[in-house]
Amino acid sequence: MPKLELDTIPQTNATGYPAPFGEAVRGRWYRRLAPAAGLEDFGVSHVVLRPGAWSSQRHWHEGEDEFVAILSGEAVLVDDTGETTMRAGDCAAFPKNDGNGHVLQNRSDADCVFVAVGRPAQSRCHYPDIDMVLTPGEGYRVGGKPA
Amino acid sequence: MPKLELDTIPQTNATGYPAPFGEAVRGRWYRRLAPAAGLEDFGVSHVVLRPGAWSSQRHWHEGEDEFVAILSGEAVLVDDTGETTMRAGDCAAFPKNDGNGHVLQNRSDADCVFVAVGRPAQSRCHYPDIDMVLTPGEGYRVGGKPA
């Protein structure tokens, strides 16, 4: 059946961020829908941000577009232009290589649920607030040093 | 700003379906978000199905995956396995070439809003209920004849 039974798809809060940067995403619980559903053309994550959790460290990708749609709850989108509250039904797009780091922060006292669409990262990802760069195949560098 | 101001993005109910098959999608009002937002890696449509409207004729693609997430309202997903009601927060995936035609039908008396993700169709699309095939570059054939 095409409808996804979300409860049957594994959910994790795993992160590869070096300490202490993983702390912010400890309440980010996500499911990788594409492999579970047999999709290959793009990736889709179903994400539950518990109160206080961030979607990521603020970041932008050199080579991959991203898109999010909020399904329930609310979160604050932080980017170079400021802070914008996102609520159920709101959508946001993050074109590749625009140099505008973005993050969703759940500052509410209820879960925020969203879907995020993208492709597997094959380019560098920049985290300007913490001077971190992720290079595929090489790993994270913080302040220019391997982390 | 990454948040999309949906009201500023053109909305249309255009369809290329030959008569009388366009009638079912006359209440399908969609916005192409990717070009409006500068995304290239995949397409995203924001779709409002008015009461009675269908998302498409029931179809499947030979070469493109599709994904939908319901943002508000409800619709009935019809596919070869039967009928499934989809509500806000529900997700469905349609892997390429699975031969399982799908359509969302809004049988409620309120709008149903969803996002649909896919890539531009470069392969044939099959509409089993109406014996129609769309071949990119060639157009529609119904009952084997050009429509």
PDB file of C-alpha atoms in Angstrom:
ATOM      1  CA  MET A   1       0.000   0.000   0.000  1.00  0.00           C
ATOM      2  CA  PRO A   2       1.430   3.392  -0.917  1.00  0.00           C
ATOM      3  CA  LYS A   3       0.384   5.052   2.349  1.00  0.00           C
ATOM      4  CA  LEU A   4       3.343   4.819   4.696  1.00  0.00           C
ATOM      5  CA  GLU A   5       2.782   3.249   8.088  1.00  0.00           C
ATOM      6  CA  LEU A   6       5.162   5.573   9.866  1.00  0.00           C
ATOM      7  CA  ASP A   7       5.144   3.566  13.086  1.00  0.00           C
ATOM      8  CA  THR A   8       6.699   0.631  11.238  1.00  0.00           C
ATOM      9  CA  ILE A   9       9.638   2.657   9.901  1.00  0.00           C
ATOM     10  CA  PRO A  10      12.691   2.867  12.173  1.00  0.00           C
ATOM     11  CA  GLN A  11      13.134   6.176  13.977  1.00  0.00           C
ATOM     12  CA  THR A  12      16.475   7.434  15.275  1.00  0.00           C
ATOM     13  CA  ASN A  13      18.045  10.477  16.844  1.00  0.00           C
ATOM     14  CA  ALA A  14      21.527   9.529  15.644  1.00  0.00           C
ATOM     15  CA  THR A  15      23.918  12.279  14.647  1.00  0.00           C
ATOM     16  CA  GLY A  16      27.469  12.399  13.386  1.00  0.00           C
ATOM     17  CA  TYR A  17      28.114  15.845  14.847  1.00  0.00           C
ATOM     18  CA  PRO A  18      31.227  16.030  17.009  1.00  0.00           C
ATOM     19  CA  ALA A  19      30.712  17.020  20.661  1.00  0.00           C
ATOM     20  CA  PRO A  20      29.323  19.332  21.859  1.00  0.00           C
ATOM     21  CA  PHE A  21      27.343  20.073  18.688  1.00  0.00           C
ATOM     22  CA  GLY A  22      25.193  16.950  18.849  1.00  0.00           C
ATOM     23  CA  GLU A  23      23.437  18.179  21.964  1.00  0.00           C
ATOM     24  CA  ALA A  24      21.118  20.510  20.026  1.00  0.00           C
ATOM     25  CA  VAL A  25      19.753  17.656  17.903  1.00  0.00           C
ATOM     26  CA  ARG A  26      19.280  15.077  20.650  1.00  0.00           C
ATOM     27  CA  GLY A  27      15.500  15.650  20.466  1.00  0.00           C
ATOM     28  CA  ARG A  28      15.414  15.344  16.660  1.00  0.00           C
ATOM     29  CA  TRP A  29      13.823  11.984  15.885  1.00  0.00           C
ATOM     30  CA  TYR A  30      13.789  11.123  12.205  1.00  0.00           C
ATOM     31  CA  ARG A  31      12.744   8.390   9.816  1.00  0.00           C
ATOM     32  CA  ARG A  32      14.356   7.873   6.411  1.00  0.00           C
ATOM     33  CA  LEU A  33      11.273   7.320   4.274  1.00  0.00           C
ATOM     34  CA  ALA A  34      12.849   6.844   0.857  1.00  0.00           C
ATOM     35  CA  PRO A  35      14.699   3.570   1.479  1.00  0.00           C
ATOM     36  CA  ALA A  36      11.741   2.250   3.483  1.00  0.00           C
ATOM     37  CA  ALA A  37       9.391   3.031   0.603  1.00  0.00           C
ATOM     38  CA  GLY A  38      11.642   2.053  -2.300  1.00  0.00           C
ATOM     39  CA  LEU A  39      12.224   5.592  -3.587  1.00  0.00           C
ATOM     40  CA  GLU A  40      15.533   6.348  -5.303  1.00  0.00           C
ATOM     41  CA  ASP A  41      15.118   9.700  -7.039  1.00  0.00           C
ATOM     42  CA  PHE A  42      15.331  11.802  -3.875  1.00  0.00           C
ATOM     43  CA  GLY A  43      15.467  11.424  -0.112  1.00  0.00           C
ATOM     44  CA  VAL A  44      12.662  12.238   2.301  1.00  0.00           C
ATOM     45  CA  SER A  45      12.990  12.398   6.058  1.00  0.00           C
ATOM     46  CA  HIS A  46      10.025  12.481   8.437  1.00  0.00           C
ATOM     47  CA  VAL A  47      11.240  14.461  11.436  1.00  0.00           C
ATOM     48  CA  VAL A  48       9.813  14.963  14.926  1.00  0.00           C
ATOM     49  CA  LEU A  49      11.446  17.858  16.756  1.00  0.00           C
ATOM     50  CA  ARG A  50      10.750  17.559  20.444  1.00  0.00           C
ATOM     51  CA  PRO A  51      10.505  20.771  22.471  1.00  0.00           C
ATOM     52  CA  GLY A  52      13.888  22.460  22.494  1.00  0.00           C
ATOM     53  CA  ALA A  53      15.318  20.420  19.638  1.00  0.00           C
ATOM     54  CA  TRP A  54      16.931  21.812  16.505  1.00  0.00           C
ATOM     55  CA  SER A  55      16.698  20.284  13.034  1.00  0.00           C
ATOM     56  CA  SER A  56      20.477  20.573  12.664  1.00  0.00           C
ATOM     57  CA  GLN A  57      23.225  23.015  13.331  1.00  0.00           C
ATOM     58  CA  ARG A  58      22.643  26.030  11.081  1.00  0.00           C
ATOM     59  CA  HIS A  59      24.068  25.016   7.703  1.00  0.00           C
ATOM     60  CA  TRP A  60      24.006  25.249   3.924  1.00  0.00           C
ATOM     61  CA  HIS A  61      25.023  22.789   1.213  1.00  0.00           C
ATOM     62  CA  GLU A  62      27.237  23.608  -1.748  1.00  0.00           C
ATOM     63  CA  GLY A  63      25.610  21.093  -4.052  1.00  0.00           C
ATOM     64  CA  GLU A  64      22.189  19.947  -2.819  1.00  0.00           C
ATOM     65  CA  ASP A  65      18.801  21.637  -2.699  1.00  0.00           C
ATOM     66  CA  GLU A  66      16.562  21.118   0.342  1.00  0.00           C
ATOM     67  CA  PHE A  67      12.845  21.579   0.940  1.00  0.00           C
ATOM     68  CA  VAL A  68      10.726  21.296   4.085  1.00  0.00           C
ATOM     69  CA  ALA A  69       6.985  21.297   4.761  1.00  0.00           C
ATOM     70  CA  ILE A  70       5.629  21.564   8.299  1.00  0.00           C
ATOM     71  CA  LEU A  71       3.018  18.912   9.133  1.00  0.00           C
ATOM     72  CA  SER A  72       2.163  19.918  12.712  1.00  0.00           C
ATOM     73  CA  GLY A  73       3.354  22.125  15.528  1.00  0.00           C
ATOM     74  CA  GLU A  74       5.661  25.053  14.954  1.00  0.00           C
ATOM     75  CA  ALA A  75       9.340  25.897  14.761  1.00  0.00           C
ATOM     76  CA  VAL A  76      11.435  29.007  14.269  1.00  0.00           C
ATOM     77  CA  LEU A  77      13.390  29.120  11.028  1.00  0.00           C
ATOM     78  CA  VAL A  78      16.665  30.922  11.631  1.00  0.00           C
ATOM     79  CA  ASP A  79      18.676  32.113   8.651  1.00  0.00           C
ATOM     80  CA  ASP A  80      20.738  35.129   7.594  1.00  0.00           C
ATOM     81  CA  THR A  81      17.573  37.186   7.085  1.00  0.00           C
ATOM     82  CA  GLY A  82      16.346  36.693  10.665  1.00  0.00           C
ATOM     83  CA  GLU A  83      13.804  34.496  12.421  1.00  0.00           C
ATOM     84  CA  THR A  84      10.532  33.272  10.929  1.00  0.00           C
ATOM     85  CA  THR A  85       7.932  31.154  12.682  1.00  0.00           C
ATOM     86  CA  MET A  86       6.854  28.163  10.597  1.00  0.00           C
ATOM     87  CA  ARG A  87       3.512  26.492  11.279  1.00  0.00           C
ATOM     88  CA  ALA A  88       1.569  23.536   9.893  1.00  0.00           C
ATOM     89  CA  GLY A  89       1.191  23.927   6.147  1.00  0.00           C
ATOM     90  CA  ASP A  90       4.170  26.255   5.762  1.00  0.00           C
ATOM     91  CA  CYS A  91       6.905  25.399   3.286  1.00  0.00           C
ATOM     92  CA  ALA A  92      10.520  26.533   2.935  1.00  0.00           C
ATOM     93  CA  ALA A  93      13.141  26.007   0.246  1.00  0.00           C
ATOM     94  CA  PHE A  94      16.920  26.084   0.550  1.00  0.00           C
ATOM     95  CA  PRO A  95      18.606  26.298  -2.847  1.00  0.00           C
ATOM     96  CA  LYS A  96      22.064  24.782  -3.096  1.00  0.00           C
ATOM     97  CA  ASN A  97      25.109  27.001  -2.693  1.00  0.00           C
ATOM     98  CA  ASP A  98      23.208  30.100  -1.603  1.00  0.00           C
ATOM     99  CA  GLY A  99      25.466  30.598   1.413  1.00  0.00           C
ATOM    100  CA  ASN A 100      22.450  31.200   3.660  1.00  0.00           C
ATOM    101  CA  GLY A 101      22.663  28.847   6.626  1.00  0.00           C
ATOM    102  CA  HIS A 102      19.335  27.612   7.961  1.00  0.00           C
ATOM    103  CA  VAL A 103      17.988  25.701  10.945  1.00  0.00           C
ATOM    104  CA  LEU A 104      14.567  24.975  12.438  1.00  0.00           C
ATOM    105  CA  GLN A 105      14.426  25.413  16.223  1.00  0.00           C
ATOM    106  CA  ASN A 106      11.486  24.122  18.217  1.00  0.00           C
ATOM    107  CA  ARG A 107      11.041  26.746  20.918  1.00  0.00           C
ATOM    108  CA  SER A 108       7.492  25.597  21.709  1.00  0.00           C
ATOM    109  CA  ASP A 109       6.361  23.127  24.333  1.00  0.00           C
ATOM    110  CA  ALA A 110       4.896  20.677  21.808  1.00  0.00           C
ATOM    111  CA  ASP A 111       6.396  18.473  19.117  1.00  0.00           C
ATOM    112  CA  CYS A 112       6.970  19.927  15.665  1.00  0.00           C
ATOM    113  CA  VAL A 113       6.676  17.450  12.784  1.00  0.00           C
ATOM    114  CA  PHE A 114       7.921  18.098   9.265  1.00  0.00           C
ATOM    115  CA  VAL A 115       9.123  16.370   6.123  1.00  0.00           C
ATOM    116  CA  ALA A 116      12.467  17.288   4.566  1.00  0.00           C
ATOM    117  CA  VAL A 117      13.373  16.496   0.956  1.00  0.00           C
ATOM    118  CA  GLY A 118      16.859  16.399  -0.494  1.00  0.00           C
ATOM    119  CA  ARG A 119      19.472  14.288  -2.209  1.00  0.00           C
ATOM    120  CA  PRO A 120      22.338  12.443  -0.526  1.00  0.00           C
ATOM    121  CA  ALA A 121      25.052  15.017   0.178  1.00  0.00           C
ATOM    122  CA  GLN A 122      27.950  14.765  -2.234  1.00  0.00           C
ATOM    123  CA  SER A 123      29.284  18.261  -1.621  1.00  0.00           C
ATOM    124  CA  ARG A 124      30.622  20.218   1.328  1.00  0.00           C
ATOM    125  CA  CYS A 125      28.247  21.424   4.010  1.00  0.00           C
ATOM    126  CA  HIS A 126      29.038  24.636   5.875  1.00  0.00           C
ATOM    127  CA  TYR A 127      28.044  25.455   9.471  1.00  0.00           C
ATOM    128  CA  PRO A 128      28.899  29.150   9.786  1.00  0.00           C
ATOM    129  CA  ASP A 129      27.902  29.668  13.442  1.00  0.00           C
ATOM    130  CA  ILE A 130      30.376  27.090  14.718  1.00  0.00           C
ATOM    131  CA  ASP A 131      33.104  27.348  12.055  1.00  0.00           C
ATOM    132  CA  MET A 132      32.476  23.743  11.007  1.00  0.00           C
ATOM    133  CA  VAL A 133      32.670  22.149   7.556  1.00  0.00           C
ATOM    134  CA  LEU A 134      31.653  18.632   6.539  1.00  0.00           C
ATOM    135  CA  THR A 135      33.416  17.248   3.469  1.00  0.00           C
ATOM    136  CA  PRO A 136      31.975  13.963   2.191  1.00  0.00           C
ATOM    137  CA  GLY A 137      34.568  11.219   2.485  1.00  0.00           C
ATOM    138  CA  GLU A 138      36.701  13.298   4.842  1.00  0.00           C
ATOM    139  CA  GLY A 139      34.493  14.181   7.777  1.00  0.00           C
ATOM    140  CA  TYR A 140      34.045  17.242   9.956  1.00  0.00           C
ATOM    141  CA  ARG A 141      36.544  20.016  10.513  1.00  0.00           C
ATOM    142  CA  VAL A 142      36.018  22.615  13.234  1.00  0.00           C
ATOM    143  CA  GLY A 143      38.124  25.750  13.146  1.00  0.00           C
ATOM    144  CA  GLY A 144      40.036  24.179  10.285  1.00  0.00           C
ATOM    145  CA  LYS A 145      41.038  21.086  12.290  1.00  0.00           C
ATOM    146  CA  PRO A 146      39.684  17.533  11.998  1.00  0.00           C
ATOM    147  CA  ALA A 147      36.982  16.958  14.609  1.00  0.00           C
TER     148      ALA A 147
ATOM    149  CA  MET B   1      13.749  34.422   2.980  1.00  0.00           C
ATOM    150  CA  PRO B   2      13.563  30.652   2.695  1.00  0.00           C
ATOM    151  CA  LYS B   3       9.943  30.459   3.888  1.00  0.00           C
ATOM    152  CA  LEU B   4       7.760  30.446   0.803  1.00  0.00           C
ATOM    153  CA  GLU B   5       5.046  33.059   0.559  1.00  0.00           C
ATOM    154  CA  LEU B   6       2.599  30.756  -1.162  1.00  0.00           C
ATOM    155  CA  ASP B   7       0.179  33.533  -2.046  1.00  0.00           C
ATOM    156  CA  THR B   8       2.837  35.134  -4.254  1.00  0.00           C
ATOM    157  CA  ILE B   9       3.439  31.982  -6.304  1.00  0.00           C
ATOM    158  CA  PRO B  10       1.195  31.511  -9.337  1.00  0.00           C
ATOM    159  CA  GLN B  11      -1.558  28.941  -8.929  1.00  0.00           C
ATOM    160  CA  THR B  12      -3.211  27.159 -11.831  1.00  0.00           C
ATOM    161  CA  ASN B  13      -5.672  24.388 -12.557  1.00  0.00           C
ATOM    162  CA  ALA B  14      -4.263  23.788 -16.028  1.00  0.00           C
ATOM    163  CA  THR B  15      -4.215  20.256 -17.390  1.00  0.00           C
ATOM    164  CA  GLY B  16      -3.077  18.649 -20.602  1.00  0.00           C
ATOM    165  CA  TYR B  17      -5.554  15.783 -20.316  1.00  0.00           C
ATOM    166  CA  PRO B  18      -7.682  15.298 -23.391  1.00  0.00           C
ATOM    167  CA  ALA B  19     -11.456  15.652 -22.946  1.00  0.00           C
ATOM    168  CA  PRO B  20     -13.316  14.387 -21.046  1.00  0.00           C
ATOM    169  CA  PHE B  21     -10.528  13.397 -18.650  1.00  0.00           C
ATOM    170  CA  GLY B  22      -9.687  16.930 -17.558  1.00  0.00           C
ATOM    171  CA  GLU B  23     -13.018  17.308 -15.806  1.00  0.00           C
ATOM    172  CA  ALA B  24     -11.895  15.355 -12.719  1.00  0.00           C
ATOM    173  CA  VAL B  25      -8.955  17.708 -12.089  1.00  0.00           C
ATOM    174  CA  ARG B  26     -10.747  21.002 -12.682  1.00  0.00           C
ATOM    175  CA  GLY B  27     -10.723  21.632  -8.916  1.00  0.00           C
ATOM    176  CA  ARG B  28      -7.011  20.795  -8.568  1.00  0.00           C
ATOM    177  CA  TRP B  29      -5.195  24.082  -8.010  1.00  0.00           C
ATOM    178  CA  TYR B  30      -1.440  23.764  -7.903  1.00  0.00           C
ATOM    179  CA  ARG B  31       1.702  25.821  -7.522  1.00  0.00           C
ATOM    180  CA  ARG B  32       5.073  24.745  -8.903  1.00  0.00           C
ATOM    181  CA  LEU B  33       7.303  25.574  -5.937  1.00  0.00           C
ATOM    182  CA  ALA B  34      10.687  24.473  -7.254  1.00  0.00           C
ATOM    183  CA  PRO B  35      11.112  27.023 -10.057  1.00  0.00           C
ATOM    184  CA  ALA B  36       9.650  29.754  -7.837  1.00  0.00           C
ATOM    185  CA  ALA B  37      12.154  28.918  -5.103  1.00  0.00           C
ATOM    186  CA  GLY B  38      15.201  28.203  -7.262  1.00  0.00           C
ATOM    187  CA  LEU B  39      15.293  24.449  -6.643  1.00  0.00           C
ATOM    188  CA  GLU B  40      16.660  22.204  -9.387  1.00  0.00           C
ATOM    189  CA  ASP B  41      17.254  18.791  -7.821  1.00  0.00           C
ATOM    190  CA  PHE B  42      13.593  17.801  -7.679  1.00  0.00           C
ATOM    191  CA  GLY B  43      10.148  19.241  -8.270  1.00  0.00           C
ATOM    192  CA  VAL B  44       7.606  20.121  -5.588  1.00  0.00           C
ATOM    193  CA  SER B  45       3.991  21.005  -6.191  1.00  0.00           C
ATOM    194  CA  HIS B  46       1.737  22.577  -3.573  1.00  0.00           C
ATOM    195  CA  VAL B  47      -1.735  21.328  -4.399  1.00  0.00           C
ATOM    196  CA  VAL B  48      -5.190  22.370  -3.216  1.00  0.00           C
ATOM    197  CA  LEU B  49      -7.865  19.800  -4.063  1.00  0.00           C
ATOM    198  CA  ARG B  50     -11.243  21.396  -3.823  1.00  0.00           C
ATOM    199  CA  PRO B  51     -14.195  19.213  -2.806  1.00  0.00           C
ATOM    200  CA  GLY B  52     -14.783  16.640  -5.514  1.00  0.00           C
ATOM    201  CA  ALA B  53     -11.429  17.155  -7.212  1.00  0.00           C
ATOM    202  CA  TRP B  54      -8.914  14.455  -8.044  1.00  0.00           C
ATOM    203  CA  SER B  55      -5.126  14.854  -7.970  1.00  0.00           C
ATOM    204  CA  SER B  56      -4.902  13.283 -11.430  1.00  0.00           C
ATOM    205  CA  GLN B  57      -6.333  10.429 -13.364  1.00  0.00           C
ATOM    206  CA  ARG B  58      -5.156   7.223 -11.694  1.00  0.00           C
ATOM    207  CA  HIS B  59      -1.642   6.664 -13.052  1.00  0.00           C
ATOM    208  CA  TRP B  60       1.866   5.315 -12.577  1.00  0.00           C
ATOM    209  CA  HIS B  61       5.203   6.402 -14.035  1.00  0.00           C
ATOM    210  CA  GLU B  62       7.731   4.070 -15.630  1.00  0.00           C
ATOM    211  CA  GLY B  63      10.746   6.149 -14.618  1.00  0.00           C
ATOM    212  CA  GLU B  64       9.963   8.625 -11.843  1.00  0.00           C
ATOM    213  CA  ASP B  65       9.339   8.207  -8.124  1.00  0.00           C
ATOM    214  CA  GLU B  66       6.659  10.300  -6.439  1.00  0.00           C
ATOM    215  CA  PHE B  67       5.964  11.246  -2.820  1.00  0.00           C
ATOM    216  CA  VAL B  68       3.092  13.117  -1.181  1.00  0.00           C
ATOM    217  CA  ALA B  69       2.484  14.509   2.311  1.00  0.00           C
ATOM    218  CA  ILE B  70      -0.952  15.754   3.353  1.00  0.00           C
ATOM    219  CA  LEU B  71      -0.877  19.214   4.958  1.00  0.00           C
ATOM    220  CA  SER B  72      -4.578  19.661   5.737  1.00  0.00           C
ATOM    221  CA  GLY B  73      -7.963  18.152   5.017  1.00  0.00           C
ATOM    222  CA  GLU B  74      -8.372  14.619   3.766  1.00  0.00           C
ATOM    223  CA  ALA B  75      -8.476  12.642   0.553  1.00  0.00           C
ATOM    224  CA  VAL B  76      -9.009   9.042  -0.436  1.00  0.00           C
ATOM    225  CA  LEU B  77      -5.990   7.347  -1.982  1.00  0.00           C
ATOM    226  CA  VAL B  78      -7.158   4.864  -4.593  1.00  0.00           C
ATOM    227  CA  ASP B  79      -4.725   2.253  -5.870  1.00  0.00           C
ATOM    228  CA  ASP B  80      -4.688  -1.403  -6.832  1.00  0.00           C
ATOM    229  CA  THR B  81      -4.849  -2.435  -3.155  1.00  0.00           C
ATOM    230  CA  GLY B  82      -8.058  -0.517  -2.466  1.00  0.00           C
ATOM    231  CA  GLU B  83      -9.019   2.785  -0.871  1.00  0.00           C
ATOM    232  CA  THR B  84      -7.183   4.467   2.004  1.00  0.00           C
ATOM    233  CA  THR B  85      -8.156   7.723   3.676  1.00  0.00           C
ATOM    234  CA  MET B  86      -5.217  10.127   3.972  1.00  0.00           C
ATOM    235  CA  ARG B  87      -5.308  12.887   6.575  1.00  0.00           C
ATOM    236  CA  ALA B  88      -3.044  15.740   7.658  1.00  0.00           C
ATOM    237  CA  GLY B  89       0.399  14.390   8.465  1.00  0.00           C
ATOM    238  CA  ASP B  90      -0.005  11.233   6.397  1.00  0.00           C
ATOM    239  CA  CYS B  91       2.588  10.383   3.747  1.00  0.00           C
ATOM    240  CA  ALA B  92       2.536   8.123   0.698  1.00  0.00           C
ATOM    241  CA  ALA B  93       5.222   6.955  -1.704  1.00  0.00           C
ATOM    242  CA  PHE B  94       4.877   5.780  -5.285  1.00  0.00           C
ATOM    243  CA  PRO B  95       8.014   4.037  -6.520  1.00  0.00           C
ATOM    244  CA  LYS B  96       8.700   4.244 -10.227  1.00  0.00           C
ATOM    245  CA  ASN B  97       7.580   1.412 -12.477  1.00  0.00           C
ATOM    246  CA  ASP B  98       5.596  -0.457  -9.828  1.00  0.00           C
ATOM    247  CA  GLY B  99       2.569  -0.695 -12.095  1.00  0.00           C
ATOM    248  CA  ASN B 100       0.251   0.377  -9.278  1.00  0.00           C
ATOM    249  CA  GLY B 101      -1.798   3.335 -10.449  1.00  0.00           C
ATOM    250  CA  HIS B 102      -2.667   5.914  -7.793  1.00  0.00           C
ATOM    251  CA  VAL B 103      -4.877   8.945  -7.358  1.00  0.00           C
ATOM    252  CA  LEU B 104      -6.041  11.116  -4.474  1.00  0.00           C
ATOM    253  CA  GLN B 105      -9.756  11.907  -4.550  1.00  0.00           C
ATOM    254  CA  ASN B 106     -11.215  14.601  -2.336  1.00  0.00           C
ATOM    255  CA  ARG B 107     -14.613  13.187  -1.371  1.00  0.00           C
ATOM    256  CA  SER B 108     -14.969  15.577   1.577  1.00  0.00           C
ATOM    257  CA  ASP B 109     -16.678  18.961   1.677  1.00  0.00           C
ATOM    258  CA  ALA B 110     -13.480  20.862   2.554  1.00  0.00           C
ATOM    259  CA  ASP B 111     -10.245  21.563   0.707  1.00  0.00           C
ATOM    260  CA  CYS B 112      -7.435  19.021   0.921  1.00  0.00           C
ATOM    261  CA  VAL B 113      -3.923  20.485   0.706  1.00  0.00           C
ATOM    262  CA  PHE B 114      -0.794  18.448   0.029  1.00  0.00           C
ATOM    263  CA  VAL B 115       2.725  18.657  -1.332  1.00  0.00           C
ATOM    264  CA  ALA B 116       3.882  16.318  -4.084  1.00  0.00           C
ATOM    265  CA  VAL B 117       7.542  15.645  -4.863  1.00  0.00           C
ATOM    266  CA  GLY B 118       8.916  14.218  -8.068  1.00  0.00           C
ATOM    267  CA  ARG B 119      11.194  14.768 -11.021  1.00  0.00           C
ATOM    268  CA  PRO B 120      10.158  16.026 -14.456  1.00  0.00           C
ATOM    269  CA  ALA B 121       8.658  13.072 -16.302  1.00  0.00           C
ATOM    270  CA  GLN B 122      10.990  11.640 -18.915  1.00  0.00           C
ATOM    271  CA  SER B 123       9.290   8.281 -19.172  1.00  0.00           C
ATOM    272  CA  ARG B 124       5.870   6.992 -20.115  1.00  0.00           C
ATOM    273  CA  CYS B 125       2.961   7.450 -17.764  1.00  0.00           C
ATOM    274  CA  HIS B 126       0.169   4.879 -17.700  1.00  0.00           C
ATOM    275  CA  TYR B 127      -3.501   5.541 -16.852  1.00  0.00           C
ATOM    276  CA  PRO B 128      -4.970   2.050 -16.569  1.00  0.00           C
ATOM    277  CA  ASP B 129      -8.591   3.002 -15.789  1.00  0.00           C
ATOM    278  CA  ILE B 130      -9.005   4.930 -19.034  1.00  0.00           C
ATOM    279  CA  ASP B 131      -6.601   3.016 -21.301  1.00  0.00           C
ATOM    280  CA  MET B 132      -4.453   6.143 -21.715  1.00  0.00           C
ATOM    281  CA  VAL B 133      -0.680   6.471 -22.058  1.00  0.00           C
ATOM    282  CA  LEU B 134       1.398   9.658 -22.075  1.00  0.00           C
ATOM    283  CA  THR B 135       4.727   9.412 -23.882  1.00  0.00           C
ATOM    284  CA  PRO B 136       6.991  12.448 -23.394  1.00  0.00           C
ATOM    285  CA  GLY B 137       7.550  14.172 -26.712  1.00  0.00           C
ATOM    286  CA  GLU B 138       4.650  12.341 -28.324  1.00  0.00           C
ATOM    287  CA  GLY B 139       1.593  13.128 -26.207  1.00  0.00           C
ATOM    288  CA  TYR B 140      -1.421  11.170 -25.071  1.00  0.00           C
ATOM    289  CA  ARG B 141      -2.863   8.057 -26.668  1.00  0.00           C
ATOM    290  CA  VAL B 142      -6.246   6.705 -25.614  1.00  0.00           C
ATOM    291  CA  GLY B 143      -7.177   3.183 -26.645  1.00  0.00           C
ATOM    292  CA  GLY B 144      -3.962   3.148 -28.680  1.00  0.00           C
ATOM    293  CA  LYS B 145      -4.921   6.207 -30.753  1.00  0.00           C
ATOM    294  CA  PRO B 146      -3.513   9.753 -30.520  1.00  0.00           C
ATOM    295  CA  ALA B 147      -5.795  11.911 -28.359  1.00  0.00           C
TER     296      ALA B 147
END
